[in-house]
XYZ file of C-alpha atoms in Angstrom:
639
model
C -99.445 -36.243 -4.762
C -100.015 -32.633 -4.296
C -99.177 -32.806 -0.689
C -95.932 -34.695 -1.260
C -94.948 -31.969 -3.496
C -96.067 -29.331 -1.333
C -94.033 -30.913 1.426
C -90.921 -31.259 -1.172
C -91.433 -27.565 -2.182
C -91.480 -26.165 1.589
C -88.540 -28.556 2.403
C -86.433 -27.111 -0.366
C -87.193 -23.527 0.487
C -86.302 -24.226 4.318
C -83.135 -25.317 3.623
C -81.752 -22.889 0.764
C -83.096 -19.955 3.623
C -80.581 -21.925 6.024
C -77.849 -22.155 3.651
C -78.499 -18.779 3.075
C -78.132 -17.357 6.233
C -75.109 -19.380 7.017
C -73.669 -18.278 4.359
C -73.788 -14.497 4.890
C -71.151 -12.668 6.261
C -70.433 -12.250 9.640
C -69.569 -8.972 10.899
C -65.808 -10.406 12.856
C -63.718 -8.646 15.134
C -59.974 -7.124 13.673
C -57.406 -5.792 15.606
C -57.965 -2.544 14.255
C -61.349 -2.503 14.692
C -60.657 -3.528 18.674
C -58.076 -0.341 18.828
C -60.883 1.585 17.275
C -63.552 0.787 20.075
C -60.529 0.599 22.444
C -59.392 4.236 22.027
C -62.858 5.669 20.976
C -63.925 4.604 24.671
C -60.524 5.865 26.437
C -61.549 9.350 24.447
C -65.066 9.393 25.059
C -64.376 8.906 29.048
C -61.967 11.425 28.871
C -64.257 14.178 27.878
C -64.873 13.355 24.015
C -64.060 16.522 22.053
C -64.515 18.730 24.770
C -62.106 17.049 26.882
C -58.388 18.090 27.037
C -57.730 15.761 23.907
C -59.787 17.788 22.055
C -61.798 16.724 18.496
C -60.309 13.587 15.825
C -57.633 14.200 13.700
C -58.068 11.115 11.578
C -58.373 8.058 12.198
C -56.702 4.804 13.799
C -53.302 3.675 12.371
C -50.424 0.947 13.240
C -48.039 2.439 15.495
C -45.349 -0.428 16.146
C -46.585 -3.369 17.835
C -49.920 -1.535 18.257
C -52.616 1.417 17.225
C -52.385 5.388 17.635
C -55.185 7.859 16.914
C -54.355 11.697 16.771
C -56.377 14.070 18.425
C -55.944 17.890 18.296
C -54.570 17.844 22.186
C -52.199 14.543 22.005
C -52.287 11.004 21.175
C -53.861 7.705 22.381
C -52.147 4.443 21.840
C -53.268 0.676 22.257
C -52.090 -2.650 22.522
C -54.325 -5.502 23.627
C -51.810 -5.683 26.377
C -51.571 -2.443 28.098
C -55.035 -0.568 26.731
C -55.636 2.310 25.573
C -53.919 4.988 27.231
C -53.743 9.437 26.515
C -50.467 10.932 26.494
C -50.301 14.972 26.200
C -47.665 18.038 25.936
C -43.980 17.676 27.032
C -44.271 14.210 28.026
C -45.496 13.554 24.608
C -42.969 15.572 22.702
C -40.209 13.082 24.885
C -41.517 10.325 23.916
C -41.921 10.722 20.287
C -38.285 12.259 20.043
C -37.055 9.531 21.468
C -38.635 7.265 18.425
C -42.246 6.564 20.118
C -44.007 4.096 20.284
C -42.568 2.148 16.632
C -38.638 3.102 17.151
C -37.489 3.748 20.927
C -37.148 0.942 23.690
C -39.714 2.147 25.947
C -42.750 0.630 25.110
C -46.594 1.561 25.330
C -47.866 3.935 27.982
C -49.504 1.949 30.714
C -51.196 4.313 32.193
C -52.929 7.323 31.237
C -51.011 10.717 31.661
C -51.403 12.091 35.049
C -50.581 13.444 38.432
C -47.161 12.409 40.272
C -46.295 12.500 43.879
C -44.784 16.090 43.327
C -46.230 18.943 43.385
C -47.277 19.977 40.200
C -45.836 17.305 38.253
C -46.954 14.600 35.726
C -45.683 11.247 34.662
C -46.786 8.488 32.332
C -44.886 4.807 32.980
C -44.258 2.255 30.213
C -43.991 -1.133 29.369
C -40.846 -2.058 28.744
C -39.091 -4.416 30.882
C -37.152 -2.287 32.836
C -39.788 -0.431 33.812
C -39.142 3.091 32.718
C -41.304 6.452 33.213
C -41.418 10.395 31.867
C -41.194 12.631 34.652
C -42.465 16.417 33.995
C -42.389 19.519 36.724
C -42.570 22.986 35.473
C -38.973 23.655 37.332
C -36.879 20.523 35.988
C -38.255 19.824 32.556
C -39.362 16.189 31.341
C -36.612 13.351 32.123
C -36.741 9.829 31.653
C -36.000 7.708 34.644
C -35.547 3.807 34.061
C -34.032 0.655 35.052
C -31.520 0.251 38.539
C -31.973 3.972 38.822
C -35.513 4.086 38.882
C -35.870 0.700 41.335
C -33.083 2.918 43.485
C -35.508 6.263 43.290
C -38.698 4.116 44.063
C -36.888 2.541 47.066
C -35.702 5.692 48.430
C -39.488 7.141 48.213
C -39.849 8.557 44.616
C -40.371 11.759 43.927
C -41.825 12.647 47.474
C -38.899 11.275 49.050
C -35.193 11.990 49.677
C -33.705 12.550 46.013
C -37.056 14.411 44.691
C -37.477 14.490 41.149
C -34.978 14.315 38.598
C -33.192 17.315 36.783
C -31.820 15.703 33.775
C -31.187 12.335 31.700
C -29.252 9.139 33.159
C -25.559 9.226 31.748
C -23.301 6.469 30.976
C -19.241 6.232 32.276
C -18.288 2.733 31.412
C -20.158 -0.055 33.147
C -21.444 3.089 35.329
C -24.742 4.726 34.819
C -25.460 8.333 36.939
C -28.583 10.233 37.091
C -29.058 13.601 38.932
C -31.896 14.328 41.012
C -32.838 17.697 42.788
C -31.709 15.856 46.330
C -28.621 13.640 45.314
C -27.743 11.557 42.772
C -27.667 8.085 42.189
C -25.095 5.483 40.043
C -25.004 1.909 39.170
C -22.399 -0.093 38.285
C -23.618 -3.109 36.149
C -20.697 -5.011 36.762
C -20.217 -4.579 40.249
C -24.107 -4.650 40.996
C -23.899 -1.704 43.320
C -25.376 1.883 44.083
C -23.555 4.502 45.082
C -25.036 7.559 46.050
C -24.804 11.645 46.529
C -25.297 11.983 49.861
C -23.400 8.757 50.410
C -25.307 7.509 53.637
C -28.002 6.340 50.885
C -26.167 3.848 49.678
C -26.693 1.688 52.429
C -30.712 1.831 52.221
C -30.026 0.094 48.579
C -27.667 -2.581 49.828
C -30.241 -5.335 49.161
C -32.020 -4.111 45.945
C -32.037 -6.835 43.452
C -31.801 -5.775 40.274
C -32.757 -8.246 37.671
C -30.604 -9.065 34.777
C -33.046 -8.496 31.315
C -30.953 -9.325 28.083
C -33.149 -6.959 26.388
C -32.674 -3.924 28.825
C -29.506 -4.674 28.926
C -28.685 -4.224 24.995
C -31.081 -1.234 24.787
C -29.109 -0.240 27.622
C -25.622 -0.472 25.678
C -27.025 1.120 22.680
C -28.398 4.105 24.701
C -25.232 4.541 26.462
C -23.270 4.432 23.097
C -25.187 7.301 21.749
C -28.527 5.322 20.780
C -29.896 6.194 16.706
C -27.713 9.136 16.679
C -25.016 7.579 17.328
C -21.408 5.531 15.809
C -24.307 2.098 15.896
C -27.582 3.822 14.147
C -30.488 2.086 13.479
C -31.160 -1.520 14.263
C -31.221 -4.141 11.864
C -33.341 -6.834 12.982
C -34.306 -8.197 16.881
C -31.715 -10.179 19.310
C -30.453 -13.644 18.130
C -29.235 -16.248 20.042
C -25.731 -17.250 20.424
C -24.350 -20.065 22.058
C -26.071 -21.104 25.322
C -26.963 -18.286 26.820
C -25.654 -15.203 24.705
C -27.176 -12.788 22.649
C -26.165 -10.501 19.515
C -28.034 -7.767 18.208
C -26.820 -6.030 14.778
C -27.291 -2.597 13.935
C -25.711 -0.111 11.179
C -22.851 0.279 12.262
C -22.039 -2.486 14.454
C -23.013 -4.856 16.968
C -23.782 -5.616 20.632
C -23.444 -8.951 22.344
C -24.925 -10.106 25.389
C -24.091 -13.154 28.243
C -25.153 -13.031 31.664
C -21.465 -12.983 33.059
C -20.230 -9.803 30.224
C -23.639 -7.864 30.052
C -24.307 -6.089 26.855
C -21.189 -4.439 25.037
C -20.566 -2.394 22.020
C -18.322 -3.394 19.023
C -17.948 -1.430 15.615
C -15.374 -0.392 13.258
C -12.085 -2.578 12.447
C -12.352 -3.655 15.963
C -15.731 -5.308 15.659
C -13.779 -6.846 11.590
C -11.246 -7.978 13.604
C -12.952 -9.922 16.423
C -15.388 -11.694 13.869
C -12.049 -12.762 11.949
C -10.601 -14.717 14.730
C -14.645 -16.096 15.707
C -16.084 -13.702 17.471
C -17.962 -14.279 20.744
C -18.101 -17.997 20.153
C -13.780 -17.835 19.328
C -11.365 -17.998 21.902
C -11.944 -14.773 22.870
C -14.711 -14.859 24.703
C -17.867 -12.089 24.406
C -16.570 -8.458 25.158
C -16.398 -7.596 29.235
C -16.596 -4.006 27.887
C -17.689 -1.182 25.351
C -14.992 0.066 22.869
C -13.865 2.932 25.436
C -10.817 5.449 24.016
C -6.799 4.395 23.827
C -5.896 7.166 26.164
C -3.577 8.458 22.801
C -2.874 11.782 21.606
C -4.111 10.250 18.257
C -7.681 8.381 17.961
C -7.532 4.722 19.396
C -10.035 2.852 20.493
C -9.732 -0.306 23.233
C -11.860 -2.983 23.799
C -11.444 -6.141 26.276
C -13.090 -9.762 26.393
C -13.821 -12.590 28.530
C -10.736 -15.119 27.682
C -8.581 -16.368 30.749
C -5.819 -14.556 29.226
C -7.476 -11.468 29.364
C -7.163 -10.305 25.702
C -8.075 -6.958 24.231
C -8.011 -5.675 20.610
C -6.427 -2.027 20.341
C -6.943 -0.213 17.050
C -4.578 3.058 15.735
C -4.796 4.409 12.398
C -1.596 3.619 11.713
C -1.573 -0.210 12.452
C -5.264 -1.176 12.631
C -6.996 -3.387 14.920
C -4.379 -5.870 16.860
C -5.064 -8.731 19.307
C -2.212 -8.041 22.835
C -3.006 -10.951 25.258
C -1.572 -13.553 27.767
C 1.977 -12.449 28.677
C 2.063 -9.395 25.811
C -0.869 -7.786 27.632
C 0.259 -7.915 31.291
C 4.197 -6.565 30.550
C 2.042 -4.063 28.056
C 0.149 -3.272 30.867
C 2.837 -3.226 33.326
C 5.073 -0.829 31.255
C 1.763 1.664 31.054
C 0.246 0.220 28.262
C -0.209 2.528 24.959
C 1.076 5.713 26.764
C 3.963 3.717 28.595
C 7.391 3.394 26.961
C 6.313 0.289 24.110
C 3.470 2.808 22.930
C 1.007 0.889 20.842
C 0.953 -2.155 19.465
C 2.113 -2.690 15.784
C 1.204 -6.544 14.787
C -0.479 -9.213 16.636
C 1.941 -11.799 18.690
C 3.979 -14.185 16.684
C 5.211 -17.809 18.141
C 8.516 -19.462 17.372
C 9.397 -22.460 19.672
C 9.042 -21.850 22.998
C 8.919 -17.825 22.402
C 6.043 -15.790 21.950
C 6.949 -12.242 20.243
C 4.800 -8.885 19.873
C 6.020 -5.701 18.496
C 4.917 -2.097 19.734
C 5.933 1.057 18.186
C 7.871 1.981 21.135
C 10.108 -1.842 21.060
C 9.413 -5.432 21.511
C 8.893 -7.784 23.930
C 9.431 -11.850 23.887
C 8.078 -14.232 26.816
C 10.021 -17.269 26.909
C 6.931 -19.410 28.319
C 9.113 -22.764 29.359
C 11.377 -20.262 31.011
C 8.879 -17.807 32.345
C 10.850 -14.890 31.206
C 10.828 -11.617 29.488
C 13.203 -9.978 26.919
C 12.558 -6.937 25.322
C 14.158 -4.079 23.154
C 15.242 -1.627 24.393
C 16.870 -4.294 27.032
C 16.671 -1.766 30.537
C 12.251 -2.887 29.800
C 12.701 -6.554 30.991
C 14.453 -5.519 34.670
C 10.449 -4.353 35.234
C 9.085 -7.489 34.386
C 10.349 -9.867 36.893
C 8.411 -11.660 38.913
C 5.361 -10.350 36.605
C 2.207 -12.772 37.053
C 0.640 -14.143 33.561
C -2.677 -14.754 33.352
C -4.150 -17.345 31.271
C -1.078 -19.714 30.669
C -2.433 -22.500 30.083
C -4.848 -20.530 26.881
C -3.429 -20.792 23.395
C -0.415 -18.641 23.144
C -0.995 -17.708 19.077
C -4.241 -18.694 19.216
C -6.432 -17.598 15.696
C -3.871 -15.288 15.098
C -3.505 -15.136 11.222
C 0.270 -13.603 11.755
C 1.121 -16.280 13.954
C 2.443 -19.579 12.624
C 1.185 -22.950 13.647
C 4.309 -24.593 15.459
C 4.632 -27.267 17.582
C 7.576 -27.787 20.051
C 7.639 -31.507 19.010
C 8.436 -31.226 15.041
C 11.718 -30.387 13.595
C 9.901 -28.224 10.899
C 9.838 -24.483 12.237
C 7.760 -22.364 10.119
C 8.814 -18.793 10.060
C 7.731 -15.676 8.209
C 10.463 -14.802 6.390
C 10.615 -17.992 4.334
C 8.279 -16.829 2.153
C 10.921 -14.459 1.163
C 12.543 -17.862 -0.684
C 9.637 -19.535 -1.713
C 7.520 -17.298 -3.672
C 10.741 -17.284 -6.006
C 11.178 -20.677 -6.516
C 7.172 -21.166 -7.076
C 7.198 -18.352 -9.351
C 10.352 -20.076 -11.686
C 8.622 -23.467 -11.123
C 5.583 -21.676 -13.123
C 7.480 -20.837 -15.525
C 9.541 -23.641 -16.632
C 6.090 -25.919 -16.531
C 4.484 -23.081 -18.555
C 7.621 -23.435 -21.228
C 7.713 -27.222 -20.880
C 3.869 -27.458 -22.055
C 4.380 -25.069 -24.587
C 7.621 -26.501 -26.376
C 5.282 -30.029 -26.299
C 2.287 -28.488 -27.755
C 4.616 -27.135 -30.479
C 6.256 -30.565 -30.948
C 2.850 -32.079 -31.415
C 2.410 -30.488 -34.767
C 4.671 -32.907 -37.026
C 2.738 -32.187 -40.476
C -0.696 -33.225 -42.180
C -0.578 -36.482 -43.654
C -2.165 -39.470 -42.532
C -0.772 -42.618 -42.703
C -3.595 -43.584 -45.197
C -2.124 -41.227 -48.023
C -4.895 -38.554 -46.938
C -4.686 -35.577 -45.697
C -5.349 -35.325 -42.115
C -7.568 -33.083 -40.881
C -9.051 -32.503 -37.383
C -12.652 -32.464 -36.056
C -13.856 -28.171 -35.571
C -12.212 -26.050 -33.474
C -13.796 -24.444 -30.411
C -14.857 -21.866 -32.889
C -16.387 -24.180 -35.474
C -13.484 -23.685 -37.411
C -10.831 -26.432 -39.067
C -7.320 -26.272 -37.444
C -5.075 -26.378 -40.423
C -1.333 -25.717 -41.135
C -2.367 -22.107 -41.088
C -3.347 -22.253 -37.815
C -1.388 -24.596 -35.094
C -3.099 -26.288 -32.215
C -1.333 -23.491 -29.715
C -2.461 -20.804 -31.982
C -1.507 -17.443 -30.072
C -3.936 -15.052 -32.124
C -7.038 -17.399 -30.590
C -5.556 -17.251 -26.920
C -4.414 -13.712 -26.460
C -6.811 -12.242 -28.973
C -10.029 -14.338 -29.775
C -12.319 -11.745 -27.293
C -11.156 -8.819 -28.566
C -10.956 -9.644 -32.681
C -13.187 -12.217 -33.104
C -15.975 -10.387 -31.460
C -16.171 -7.151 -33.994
C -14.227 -5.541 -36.917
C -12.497 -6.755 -39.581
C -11.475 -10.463 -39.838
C -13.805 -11.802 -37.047
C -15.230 -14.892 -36.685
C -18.935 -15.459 -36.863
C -20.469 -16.490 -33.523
C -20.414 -19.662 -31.709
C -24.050 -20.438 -32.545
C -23.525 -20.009 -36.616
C -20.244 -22.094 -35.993
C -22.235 -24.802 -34.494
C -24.632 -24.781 -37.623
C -21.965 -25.305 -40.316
C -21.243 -28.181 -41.300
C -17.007 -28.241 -41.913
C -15.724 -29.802 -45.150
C -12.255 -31.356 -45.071
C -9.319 -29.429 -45.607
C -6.612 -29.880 -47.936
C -2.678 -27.989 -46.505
C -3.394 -25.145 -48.514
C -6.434 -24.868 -46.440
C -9.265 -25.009 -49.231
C -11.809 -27.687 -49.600
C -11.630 -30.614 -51.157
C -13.646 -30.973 -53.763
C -15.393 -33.842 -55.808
C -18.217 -33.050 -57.901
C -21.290 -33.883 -55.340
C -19.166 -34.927 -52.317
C -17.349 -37.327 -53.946
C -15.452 -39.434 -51.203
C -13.912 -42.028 -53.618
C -11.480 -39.586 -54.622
C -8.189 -40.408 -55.276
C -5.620 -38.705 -53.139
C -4.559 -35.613 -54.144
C -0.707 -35.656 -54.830
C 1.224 -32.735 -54.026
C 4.000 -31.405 -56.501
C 6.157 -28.579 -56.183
C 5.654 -27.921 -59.665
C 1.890 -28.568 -60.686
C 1.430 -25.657 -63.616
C 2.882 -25.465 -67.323
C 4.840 -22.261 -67.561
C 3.047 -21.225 -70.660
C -0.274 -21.982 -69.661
C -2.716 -18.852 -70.191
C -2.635 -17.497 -66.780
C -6.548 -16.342 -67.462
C -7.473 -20.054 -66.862
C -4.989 -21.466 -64.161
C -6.403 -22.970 -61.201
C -6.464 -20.675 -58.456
C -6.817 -22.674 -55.586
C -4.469 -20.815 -53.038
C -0.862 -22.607 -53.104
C 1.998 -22.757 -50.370
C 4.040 -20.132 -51.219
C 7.602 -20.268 -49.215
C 8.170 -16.221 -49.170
C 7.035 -13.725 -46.199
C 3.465 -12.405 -47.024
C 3.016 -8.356 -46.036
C 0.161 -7.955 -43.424
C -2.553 -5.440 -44.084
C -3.095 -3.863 -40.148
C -6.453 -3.491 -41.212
C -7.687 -6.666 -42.390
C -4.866 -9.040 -41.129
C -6.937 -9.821 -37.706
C -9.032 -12.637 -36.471
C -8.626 -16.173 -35.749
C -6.261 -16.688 -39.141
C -4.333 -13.757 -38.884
C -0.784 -14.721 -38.250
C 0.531 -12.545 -34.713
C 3.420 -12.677 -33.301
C 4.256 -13.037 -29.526
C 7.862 -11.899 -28.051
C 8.639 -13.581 -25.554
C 7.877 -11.557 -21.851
C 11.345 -9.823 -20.670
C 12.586 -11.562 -17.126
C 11.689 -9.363 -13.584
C 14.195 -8.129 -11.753
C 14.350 -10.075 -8.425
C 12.402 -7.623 -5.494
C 14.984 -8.331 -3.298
C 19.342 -8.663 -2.540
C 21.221 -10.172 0.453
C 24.067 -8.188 1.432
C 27.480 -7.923 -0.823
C 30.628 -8.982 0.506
C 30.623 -5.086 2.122
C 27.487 -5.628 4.601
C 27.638 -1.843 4.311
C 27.150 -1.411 0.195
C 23.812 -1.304 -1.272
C 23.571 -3.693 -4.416
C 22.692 -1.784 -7.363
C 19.072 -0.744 -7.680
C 18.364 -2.272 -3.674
C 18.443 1.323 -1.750
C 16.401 -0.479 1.362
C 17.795 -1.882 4.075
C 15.587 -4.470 5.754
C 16.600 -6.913 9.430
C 14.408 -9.821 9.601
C 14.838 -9.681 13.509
C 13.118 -6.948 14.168
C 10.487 -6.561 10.931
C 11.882 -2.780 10.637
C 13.171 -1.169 7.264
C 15.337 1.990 6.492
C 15.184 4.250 3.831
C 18.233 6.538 2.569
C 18.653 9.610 4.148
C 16.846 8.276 7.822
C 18.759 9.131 10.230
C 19.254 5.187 11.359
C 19.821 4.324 7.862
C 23.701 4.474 8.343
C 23.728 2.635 11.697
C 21.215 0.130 10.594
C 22.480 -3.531 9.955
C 21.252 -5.323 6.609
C 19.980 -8.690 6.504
C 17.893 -7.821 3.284
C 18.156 -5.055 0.527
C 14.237 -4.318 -0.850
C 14.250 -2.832 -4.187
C 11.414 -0.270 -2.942
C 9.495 0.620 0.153
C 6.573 -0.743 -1.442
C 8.942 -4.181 -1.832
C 9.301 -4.186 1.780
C 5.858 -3.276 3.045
C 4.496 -6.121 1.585
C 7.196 -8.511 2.755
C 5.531 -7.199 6.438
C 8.346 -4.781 7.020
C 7.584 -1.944 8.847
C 9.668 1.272 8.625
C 11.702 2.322 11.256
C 10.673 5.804 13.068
């Protein structure tokens, strides 16, 4: 026995020790403790603190997608993918001014700081995807030098070969992107795919460089070239999402870029950007952008951007008509006639469709393509001489397509919908309104045809809304509860008590005079109550009359103070009939109906004020009470 409970006692003690030690924590690896040993050892085999780094200045901390640690020299930053690596001086002040390792689109160093092929200079390369890499001499200054430019540099021999090293920043014209180097200079056009270079013999040493096509670089590429943080787009808000198939987005501040492999990356913002989204965007009938908002070429600001549709479409935004769609047969007489600094100027609406005609108004005149006849008209008439034999691209694309001016007609249907008909239908919805609004009224009024009940009693209905009795003092289309229950029966004198205390009180019948009936402890067996016009002796003592409220058939004088809340008695006049916002013409074409100064054609959209100096010429279809009248009838007023 004392064995077997030796044996028990050593078992038992065996096994809590194991359970024990399992149970004990275990000293596990973190990513920041792996950046720690990471950059310790990149440090330490760099000299420690008497290296060129120098002594700690704190500790390790989360630098974007990875670690830093601050030394009194420079920095070292880590990822588990590209190590630890130093970075120093100029180079250092680049990068971090350029948002480091967290904000720009370069990446993690990849190597440590060092030598380059130059004399006297230093680079450090990174890992984004296009490769880039800071460049330092003492003579040129610290440049970055990335993507097709830096494939073109490394082909041609780098900084020991023909272009040397750079001497400032690439710089963006377009779909072109130029950097200078102290030998030549070098440009790439993304849409083309080809170099050109300064001398121009180069050129043909980089006739077979491939450049790949990165959706990322590209975007970062857009944004850079459109003035990067500092610029109209700001910061980013969020990675690249998919669109469609193939395509990408990426939204920032103040706009967005979208991405396919056939467009590249490309800027919108502003009203443009508004506009675009409006009629679907990349995935509309538009297509993704084929280029970065560029300038109108006007005196004024404008802005111009193009997309990927058959009909070649762009959207063209002024100040002083906003963002408008000119495609399809619009775009290439636009074009033809010089386009916003040609004779039409720029344009004023998007195109408008009736039959077989497509219309689009500029500020400089119209133009109409008749697109069963393949013809042009325009105004002024000596424009459509330039336009024969004009090719349109994109014929077969819808003509009106997503345009919210345009109508949706079809050549087949008698029905034509135009414009201008709204000009007789709001009327005749706004009178329709109005006689159903009188109709119901006059019925609701009819409705109340007295207070008895067949039965001999008085009738009296179920609570109000308000937990209130409707009685003869208060009709079921009681004005004073519809026009003034929130603003009376909410506070001050004569206002109801709130819905919840309404809902707690329990309603006794009503007699006509509006006071309770009466009968001892509820009595319900009560005979009827008959009324008489005379119910009181004329000598009774007036001290001990009744005085139950009676119906009395004289006007009763309000108090303004007290007369208010759901019982009050208020009168509603009746509202005063508009004035109609517009006139046809008179028998005189020429006369202005009395109190319709603006003169208004429906042909052309355009409206004259008195004292223009078309004003007397002008021809009146219309008369607008006010310019405001005619503005937002989508008149525009004649220059």
């Amino acid at each position: 026995m004392v064995h077997s409970g030796l044996i028990a006692r050593t078992t038992i003690g065996l096994l809590s020790a194991a359970v024990l030690i399992l149970w004990a924590p275990v000293a596990a690896a973190t990513p920041d403790s792996d950046a720690d040993a990471a950059i310790s050892a990149a440090w330490d085999a760099g000299g420690g603190a008497a290296g060129p780094l120098g002594p700690k200045d704190g500790g390790v901390y989360p630098a974007g997608e990875g670690f830093g640690q601050n030394f009194a020299g420079g920095k070292i930053f880590f990822t588990p993918a590209t190590g630890a690596h130093t970075m120093t001086g100029l180079i250092l002040d680049k990068y971090q001014s350029l948002g480091g390792p967290a904000d720009s689109d370069l990446g993690f160093p990849t190597i440590d700081e060092g030598a380059g092929k130059a004399p006297n200079s230093r680079n450090t390369t990174f890992s984004a995807a296009d490769k880039p890499v800071i460049f330092w001499t003492p003579d040129t200054g610290v440049q970055v030098v990335r993507g097709p430019i830096n494939a073109a540099w490394d082909k041609l021999g780098g900084s020991a070969g023909t272009l040397g090293v750079p001497t400032e920043d690439e710089t963006y014209g377009g779909a072109v992107v130029t950097q200078k180097f102290t030998g030549g200079e070098v440009s790439y056009d993304r849409k083309a795919k080809t170099f050109t270079t300064v001398p121009p013999d180069l050129a043909a040493q980089l006739a077979d460089l491939q450049i790949p096509d990165d959706p990322t670089s590209a975007i970062n590429a857009a944004r850079r070239a459109a003035g990067g943080a500092l610029g109209p787009l700001g910061a980013a808000q969020g990675p690249p999402y998919p669109i469609g198939s193939d395509g990408l987005g990426q939204n920032f501040a103040g706009g967005k870029i979208f991405y396919s492999p056939d467009t590249g990356a490309n800027v919108v913002t502003g009203q443009v950007l508004t506009k675009y989204e409006s009629v679907g965007g990349p995935q509309g009938d538009l297509g993704f952008p084929t280029s970065s908002e560029v300038d109108g070429g006007l005196a004024t600001e404008s802005k111009i951007s193009s997309f990927a549709a058959k009909d070649k479409p762009v959207i063209f935004w002024t100040p002083d008509y906003g963002a408008v769609i000119v495609r399809g047969a619009m775009d290439a007489a636009w074009e033809k006639l010089g386009g916003a600094t040609g004779t039409l100027g720029a344009p004023m609406a998007d195109q408008t469709e009736s039959g077989d005609v497509i219309t689009q108004r500029f500020s400089g005149g119209v133009i109409s393509w008749d697109h069963n006849k393949k013809t042009f008209s325009t105004e002024p008439g000596n424009l459509a001489s330039q336009l024969s034999g004009l090719q349109v691209p994109g014929q077969d694309q819808p003509k009106a397509a997503n345009n919210a001016e345009a109508p949706n007609t079809n050549g087949n249907k008698w029905f034509q919908w135009t414009w201008w008909w709204l000009l007789a239908i709001v009327p005749v919805v706004v009178l329709g309104a109005l006689v159903g609004f009188a109709s119901l009224r006059n019925r609701r009024r009819g409705a109340d045809d007295g207070l008895e009940a067949d039965d001999g009693e008085f009738a009296y209905s179920t609570p109000s809304g308000y937990g209130m009795p409707i009685t003869e003092h208060e009709p079921a289309d009681d004005h004073s509860a519809a026009f003034f229950g929130n603003h009376y029966t909410r506070e001050g004198l004569g206002s109801l008590p709130p819905a919840s205390a309404a809902r707690d009180y329990q309603q006794e019948p009503m007699n006509p005079w509006g006071s309770p009936v009466h009968s001892g402890e509820a009595d319900t067996s009560q005979e009827p109550i008959a009324v008489q016009q005379d119910q009181h002796d004329e000598d009774e003592d007036p001290d001990r009359v009744d005085t139950t409220p009676t119906r009395m058939p004289t006007g009763i004088e309000r108090d303004p103070l007290t007369d208010t809340g759901r019982h009050a008695r208020i009168e509603i006049d009746e509202p005063a009939a508009n004035a109609t916002a517009l006139h046809l013409p008179l028998e005189d074409p020429g006369q202005a109906p009395e109190g319709y100064p603006i003169k208004a054609d429906t042909k052309s959209g355009l409206y004259w004020v008195p004292g223009s100096s078309l004003y007397d010429d002008a021809s009146a279809e219309i008369w607008f009470a006010s310019e405001e009248i005619a503005r937002t009838n989508g008149f525009i007023r004649a220059n």
